[in-house]
């Protein structure tokens, strides 16, 4: 069981040091996170972006980057393309987002000829540490897939569970979230959840539909008479669509005192997928999470 985001740092220490390619690296929080990761001996970096801005920000952070490779590409679209190329070619192990819009970053990743997508569906997977829950849990998809259909959700389960296995969760407990816990034809999320929970999985436990209270609180399960292997102890929540997932994510972060670390699923190499406004601490944990997903 992973209790805190710092667990990813401990997992990363078991891996060989990695190289992180940062796209549009003129971002103070991304640079500070890279500074901490380097100081911990977990990774080196290749910084792609505007050299003058990167150098100025590093000076303000008292971050000596004299021994770090900088590829001077001020244009953000081109910087993302180059960062993806560096990762795809094997010069770096992990791709990281700097100060660039997610749409530009994703276009470079998803390019059919030059990108690093390894699946028809690439999704955001956010690990969350909440003071109101006893362990880390992950949610998908708060940032990319707008209205996933039943097939999409099956893919999301498979790819997310694969990541959970990579970080040491042997049999993840998966909740398919809906407004109510019983099949209601008028609520599409319950139809999808009922169908997907009826499938036999050999590497995880999937239940649904489950409302949020049942997914996160065993007492609620007991009160409602629900016998569940998942309720109150989930590792992964599959939210119905991007609206519900994004609102859930931002609510627990802004009002619930949570911390997070976001990566992508469905890519050939680990990808850090943070928001431009995320703190250096959040980006640091996201890098450690990505390192934890590497094979060695």
Tab-separated table of C-alpha atoms in Angstrom:
chain	number	residue	atom	x	y	z
A	1	UNK	CA	0.000	0.000	0.000
A	2	UNK	CA	1.281	3.452	-0.910
A	3	UNK	CA	0.334	5.912	1.820
A	4	UNK	CA	1.852	9.174	0.584
A	5	UNK	CA	3.265	10.772	-2.559
A	6	UNK	CA	6.684	10.555	-0.906
A	7	UNK	CA	6.380	6.795	-1.460
A	8	UNK	CA	7.205	7.506	-5.122
A	9	UNK	CA	10.516	9.047	-4.062
A	10	UNK	CA	11.404	5.860	-2.202
A	11	UNK	CA	10.406	3.756	-5.224
A	12	UNK	CA	12.449	6.024	-7.511
A	13	UNK	CA	15.528	5.478	-5.339
A	14	UNK	CA	15.404	1.794	-6.324
A	15	UNK	CA	15.772	2.685	-10.007
A	16	UNK	CA	18.865	3.724	-11.922
A	17	UNK	CA	19.087	7.521	-12.357
A	18	UNK	CA	17.011	8.728	-15.287
A	19	UNK	CA	17.082	11.651	-17.716
A	20	UNK	CA	14.051	13.957	-17.916
A	21	UNK	CA	13.376	16.036	-21.040
A	22	UNK	CA	11.506	19.206	-20.038
A	23	UNK	CA	9.424	20.846	-22.791
A	24	UNK	CA	9.194	24.651	-22.534
A	25	UNK	CA	11.457	24.551	-19.497
A	26	UNK	CA	11.187	28.288	-18.776
A	27	UNK	CA	9.021	27.488	-15.752
A	28	UNK	CA	10.236	28.293	-12.232
A	29	UNK	CA	8.262	25.486	-10.585
A	30	UNK	CA	9.455	22.873	-13.090
A	31	UNK	CA	13.059	24.024	-12.690
A	32	UNK	CA	12.820	23.926	-8.903
A	33	UNK	CA	11.411	20.390	-9.094
A	34	UNK	CA	14.295	19.373	-11.373
A	35	UNK	CA	16.730	20.966	-8.892
A	36	UNK	CA	15.339	18.808	-6.067
A	37	UNK	CA	15.299	15.649	-8.194
A	38	UNK	CA	18.939	16.213	-9.188
A	39	UNK	CA	19.945	16.923	-5.590
A	40	UNK	CA	18.345	13.607	-4.613
A	41	UNK	CA	20.365	11.822	-7.294
A	42	UNK	CA	17.221	10.500	-8.990
A	43	UNK	CA	17.592	12.082	-12.422
A	44	UNK	CA	19.402	14.490	-14.722
A	45	UNK	CA	17.633	16.777	-17.166
A	46	UNK	CA	17.659	18.123	-20.678
A	47	UNK	CA	15.995	21.530	-20.761
A	48	UNK	CA	14.263	22.513	-24.004
A	49	UNK	CA	12.990	26.071	-24.336
A	50	UNK	CA	14.108	29.689	-24.253
A	51	UNK	CA	17.712	29.634	-22.999
A	52	UNK	CA	17.676	33.230	-21.736
A	53	UNK	CA	14.511	32.717	-19.686
A	54	UNK	CA	15.695	29.355	-18.350
A	55	UNK	CA	19.032	30.828	-17.291
A	56	UNK	CA	17.404	33.815	-15.602
A	57	UNK	CA	14.925	31.659	-13.678
A	58	UNK	CA	17.672	29.263	-12.605
A	59	UNK	CA	19.733	32.164	-11.255
A	60	UNK	CA	16.756	33.346	-9.197
A	61	UNK	CA	16.407	29.809	-7.804
A	62	UNK	CA	20.160	29.590	-7.093
A	63	UNK	CA	20.125	26.521	-9.324
A	64	UNK	CA	23.468	25.824	-11.009
A	65	UNK	CA	22.583	24.570	-14.492
A	66	UNK	CA	26.065	24.935	-15.973
A	67	UNK	CA	26.333	21.147	-16.389
A	68	UNK	CA	22.806	20.666	-17.757
A	69	UNK	CA	22.162	20.484	-21.489
A	70	UNK	CA	19.917	23.274	-22.758
A	71	UNK	CA	18.377	23.146	-26.221
A	72	UNK	CA	17.496	26.718	-27.139
A	73	UNK	CA	14.052	26.670	-28.796
A	74	UNK	CA	11.922	29.656	-27.727
A	75	UNK	CA	8.853	28.565	-29.729
A	76	UNK	CA	6.727	26.374	-27.447
A	77	UNK	CA	5.303	24.175	-30.208
A	78	UNK	CA	8.766	23.415	-31.532
A	79	UNK	CA	10.120	22.933	-28.005
A	80	UNK	CA	7.477	20.260	-27.344
A	81	UNK	CA	8.261	18.520	-30.630
A	82	UNK	CA	11.958	18.476	-29.788
A	83	UNK	CA	11.359	17.203	-26.243
A	84	UNK	CA	9.248	14.349	-27.613
A	85	UNK	CA	11.957	13.573	-30.196
A	86	UNK	CA	14.603	13.459	-27.459
A	87	UNK	CA	12.534	10.969	-25.464
A	88	UNK	CA	11.541	8.881	-28.473
A	89	UNK	CA	15.168	8.600	-29.593
A	90	UNK	CA	16.223	7.284	-26.185
A	91	UNK	CA	18.280	10.330	-25.189
A	92	UNK	CA	15.903	10.802	-22.250
A	93	UNK	CA	13.688	8.368	-20.347
A	94	UNK	CA	10.861	10.686	-19.247
A	95	UNK	CA	8.979	13.591	-20.824
A	96	UNK	CA	7.953	16.531	-18.634
A	97	UNK	CA	5.693	19.516	-19.253
A	98	UNK	CA	6.986	22.984	-18.496
A	99	UNK	CA	5.304	26.331	-19.122
A	100	UNK	CA	3.153	25.322	-22.088
A	101	UNK	CA	-0.526	24.809	-22.795
A	102	UNK	CA	-1.635	21.180	-22.465
A	103	UNK	CA	-3.082	21.149	-25.988
A	104	UNK	CA	0.298	22.033	-27.529
A	105	UNK	CA	2.081	19.448	-25.356
A	106	UNK	CA	-0.434	16.739	-26.231
A	107	UNK	CA	-0.281	17.431	-29.964
A	108	UNK	CA	3.429	16.646	-29.907
A	109	UNK	CA	2.838	13.459	-27.909
A	110	UNK	CA	-0.051	12.262	-30.082
A	111	UNK	CA	1.499	13.028	-33.493
A	112	UNK	CA	1.081	9.804	-35.464
A	113	UNK	CA	4.493	10.030	-37.099
A	114	UNK	CA	6.722	11.612	-34.476
A	115	UNK	CA	4.849	11.172	-31.179
A	116	UNK	CA	5.101	8.610	-28.383
A	117	UNK	CA	1.502	7.415	-28.066
A	118	UNK	CA	1.373	3.631	-27.749
A	119	UNK	CA	-2.410	3.266	-27.555
A	120	UNK	CA	-5.467	4.592	-29.332
A	121	UNK	CA	-6.360	6.280	-26.024
A	122	UNK	CA	-3.970	8.407	-23.964
A	123	UNK	CA	-5.365	9.508	-20.606
A	124	UNK	CA	-4.362	11.480	-17.540
A	125	UNK	CA	-3.827	9.484	-14.355
A	126	UNK	CA	-3.662	11.608	-11.202
A	127	UNK	CA	-2.422	10.121	-7.930
A	128	UNK	CA	-3.900	11.933	-4.952
A	129	UNK	CA	-2.786	12.153	-1.326
A	130	UNK	CA	-5.695	13.315	0.822
A	131	UNK	CA	-5.625	13.987	4.572
A	132	UNK	CA	-9.101	12.430	4.648
A	133	UNK	CA	-8.155	9.038	3.155
A	134	UNK	CA	-5.833	6.348	4.460
A	135	UNK	CA	-3.702	5.816	1.348
A	136	UNK	CA	-2.893	7.154	-2.084
A	137	UNK	CA	-5.545	6.736	-4.735
A	138	UNK	CA	-5.654	7.566	-8.428
A	139	UNK	CA	-8.354	9.021	-10.649
A	140	UNK	CA	-8.873	9.197	-14.401
A	141	UNK	CA	-9.529	11.140	-16.582
A	142	UNK	CA	-9.563	14.770	-15.441
A	143	UNK	CA	-7.701	16.264	-18.368
A	144	UNK	CA	-8.001	14.595	-21.767
A	145	UNK	CA	-10.887	12.221	-22.550
A	146	UNK	CA	-14.038	14.330	-22.729
A	147	UNK	CA	-16.824	11.741	-22.852
A	148	UNK	CA	-15.398	8.226	-22.613
A	149	UNK	CA	-17.653	5.450	-23.883
A	150	UNK	CA	-17.747	1.951	-22.458
A	151	UNK	CA	-14.840	0.771	-24.608
A	152	UNK	CA	-12.816	3.814	-23.584
A	153	UNK	CA	-13.464	3.071	-19.916
A	154	UNK	CA	-12.337	-0.532	-20.399
A	155	UNK	CA	-9.102	0.805	-21.885
A	156	UNK	CA	-8.769	3.299	-19.044
A	157	UNK	CA	-9.077	0.479	-16.507
A	158	UNK	CA	-6.475	-1.672	-18.275
A	159	UNK	CA	-3.922	1.110	-18.765
A	160	UNK	CA	-4.364	2.632	-15.315
A	161	UNK	CA	-4.123	-0.753	-13.609
A	162	UNK	CA	-0.907	-1.399	-15.539
A	163	UNK	CA	0.578	1.796	-14.049
A	164	UNK	CA	-0.599	0.794	-10.564
A	165	UNK	CA	1.177	-2.542	-11.022
A	166	UNK	CA	4.342	-0.683	-12.053
A	167	UNK	CA	4.336	1.257	-8.780
A	168	UNK	CA	3.825	-1.873	-6.699
A	169	UNK	CA	0.059	-2.217	-6.174
A	170	UNK	CA	-0.414	-5.927	-6.912
A	171	UNK	CA	-4.219	-6.164	-7.047
A	172	UNK	CA	-5.701	-2.671	-7.453
A	173	UNK	CA	-9.231	-2.029	-6.246
A	174	UNK	CA	-11.118	-0.108	-8.915
A	175	UNK	CA	-14.376	1.830	-8.485
A	176	UNK	CA	-16.521	2.884	-11.436
A	177	UNK	CA	-18.062	6.079	-10.132
A	178	UNK	CA	-21.625	7.264	-10.733
A	179	UNK	CA	-24.220	9.371	-8.929
A	180	UNK	CA	-25.993	6.259	-7.632
A	181	UNK	CA	-24.914	2.717	-6.851
A	182	UNK	CA	-27.532	0.821	-8.811
A	183	UNK	CA	-28.203	0.392	-12.518
A	184	UNK	CA	-30.309	3.318	-13.704
A	185	UNK	CA	-30.893	3.353	-17.482
A	186	UNK	CA	-31.342	7.129	-17.504
A	187	UNK	CA	-27.812	7.570	-16.080
A	188	UNK	CA	-25.346	6.329	-18.693
A	189	UNK	CA	-22.472	6.043	-16.211
A	190	UNK	CA	-24.356	3.365	-14.264
A	191	UNK	CA	-24.989	1.355	-17.451
A	192	UNK	CA	-21.286	1.405	-18.347
A	193	UNK	CA	-20.279	0.583	-14.781
A	194	UNK	CA	-22.659	-2.357	-14.492
A	195	UNK	CA	-21.373	-3.825	-17.765
A	196	UNK	CA	-17.690	-3.358	-16.924
A	197	UNK	CA	-18.000	-4.655	-13.369
A	198	UNK	CA	-19.577	-7.822	-14.749
A	199	UNK	CA	-16.305	-8.755	-16.470
A	200	UNK	CA	-13.841	-11.079	-14.715
A	201	UNK	CA	-10.432	-9.452	-14.216
A	202	UNK	CA	-7.367	-11.462	-13.214
A	203	UNK	CA	-5.189	-8.506	-12.131
A	204	UNK	CA	-7.571	-6.186	-10.280
A	205	UNK	CA	-10.965	-5.992	-8.575
A	206	UNK	CA	-13.539	-3.822	-10.342
A	207	UNK	CA	-16.887	-2.768	-8.868
A	208	UNK	CA	-19.542	-0.323	-9.940
A	209	UNK	CA	-21.536	1.681	-10.106
A	210	UNK	CA	-20.407	3.157	-6.814
A	211	UNK	CA	-21.222	6.626	-5.529
A	212	UNK	CA	-18.363	8.655	-4.052
A	213	UNK	CA	-19.414	8.023	-0.440
A	214	UNK	CA	-19.391	4.257	-0.965
A	215	UNK	CA	-16.084	4.308	-2.825
A	216	UNK	CA	-14.260	6.126	-0.040
A	217	UNK	CA	-16.097	5.205	3.150
A	218	UNK	CA	-16.596	1.695	4.545
A	219	UNK	CA	-19.095	3.006	7.087
A	220	UNK	CA	-21.313	4.219	4.243
A	221	UNK	CA	-21.166	0.749	2.700
A	222	UNK	CA	-22.210	-0.856	5.977
A	223	UNK	CA	-24.988	1.688	6.521
A	224	UNK	CA	-26.426	1.028	3.060
A	225	UNK	CA	-26.002	-2.738	3.412
A	226	UNK	CA	-23.507	-2.962	0.537
A	227	UNK	CA	-21.118	-5.903	0.674
A	228	UNK	CA	-18.092	-4.713	-1.264
A	229	UNK	CA	-14.452	-5.736	-1.703
A	230	UNK	CA	-13.683	-2.259	-2.994
A	231	UNK	CA	-15.805	0.228	-1.057
A	232	UNK	CA	-13.815	2.308	1.426
A	233	UNK	CA	-10.483	0.996	0.157
A	234	UNK	CA	-10.206	1.943	-3.516
A	235	UNK	CA	-6.916	2.459	-5.352
A	236	UNK	CA	-8.434	3.809	-8.556
A	237	UNK	CA	-11.589	5.753	-9.396
A	238	UNK	CA	-12.860	5.828	-12.974
A	239	UNK	CA	-14.934	9.019	-13.186
A	240	UNK	CA	-17.801	9.215	-15.731
A	241	UNK	CA	-16.435	12.052	-17.882
A	242	UNK	CA	-14.001	14.967	-17.939
A	243	UNK	CA	-16.445	17.330	-16.209
A	244	UNK	CA	-16.975	15.126	-13.167
A	245	UNK	CA	-13.310	14.112	-13.015
A	246	UNK	CA	-11.997	17.652	-13.329
A	247	UNK	CA	-14.436	19.015	-10.748
A	248	UNK	CA	-13.574	16.173	-8.351
A	249	UNK	CA	-9.833	16.718	-8.834
A	250	UNK	CA	-9.915	20.481	-8.358
A	251	UNK	CA	-12.282	20.253	-5.400
A	252	UNK	CA	-10.091	17.853	-3.414
A	253	UNK	CA	-7.041	19.938	-4.289
A	254	UNK	CA	-8.493	23.381	-3.554
A	255	UNK	CA	-10.838	22.629	-0.661
A	256	UNK	CA	-9.713	19.238	0.613
A	257	UNK	CA	-6.047	19.944	1.271
A	258	UNK	CA	-4.901	17.231	-1.124
A	259	UNK	CA	-1.624	16.864	-3.020
A	260	UNK	CA	-1.274	15.206	-6.414
A	261	UNK	CA	1.107	13.741	-8.981
A	262	UNK	CA	-0.117	13.358	-12.560
A	263	UNK	CA	1.222	11.278	-15.421
A	264	UNK	CA	-0.225	9.823	-18.627
A	265	UNK	CA	-1.263	6.312	-19.571
A	266	UNK	CA	-1.064	4.877	-23.072
A	267	UNK	CA	2.372	6.289	-23.941
A	268	UNK	CA	5.564	4.485	-24.923
A	269	UNK	CA	7.563	6.316	-22.240
A	270	UNK	CA	6.534	7.818	-18.882
A	271	UNK	CA	5.106	11.320	-19.259
A	272	UNK	CA	4.698	13.950	-16.532
A	273	UNK	CA	1.394	15.782	-17.057
A	274	UNK	CA	1.100	18.593	-14.548
A	275	UNK	CA	-0.737	21.897	-14.736
A	276	UNK	CA	1.212	25.093	-15.384
A	277	UNK	CA	-0.050	26.390	-12.026
A	278	UNK	CA	1.031	23.330	-10.025
A	279	UNK	CA	3.605	23.901	-7.302
A	280	UNK	CA	7.217	22.773	-7.462
A	281	UNK	CA	6.372	20.148	-4.841
A	282	UNK	CA	3.597	18.699	-7.004
A	283	UNK	CA	5.910	18.596	-10.021
A	284	UNK	CA	8.664	16.982	-7.943
A	285	UNK	CA	6.348	14.157	-6.886
A	286	UNK	CA	5.102	13.765	-10.473
A	287	UNK	CA	8.685	13.271	-11.681
A	288	UNK	CA	9.283	10.711	-8.923
A	289	UNK	CA	6.053	8.962	-9.941
A	290	UNK	CA	7.238	8.810	-13.558
A	291	UNK	CA	10.630	7.423	-12.498
A	292	UNK	CA	8.783	4.765	-10.471
A	293	UNK	CA	7.102	3.619	-13.687
A	294	UNK	CA	10.419	2.960	-15.440
A	295	UNK	CA	11.524	-0.640	-15.796
A	296	UNK	CA	14.893	-0.314	-14.046
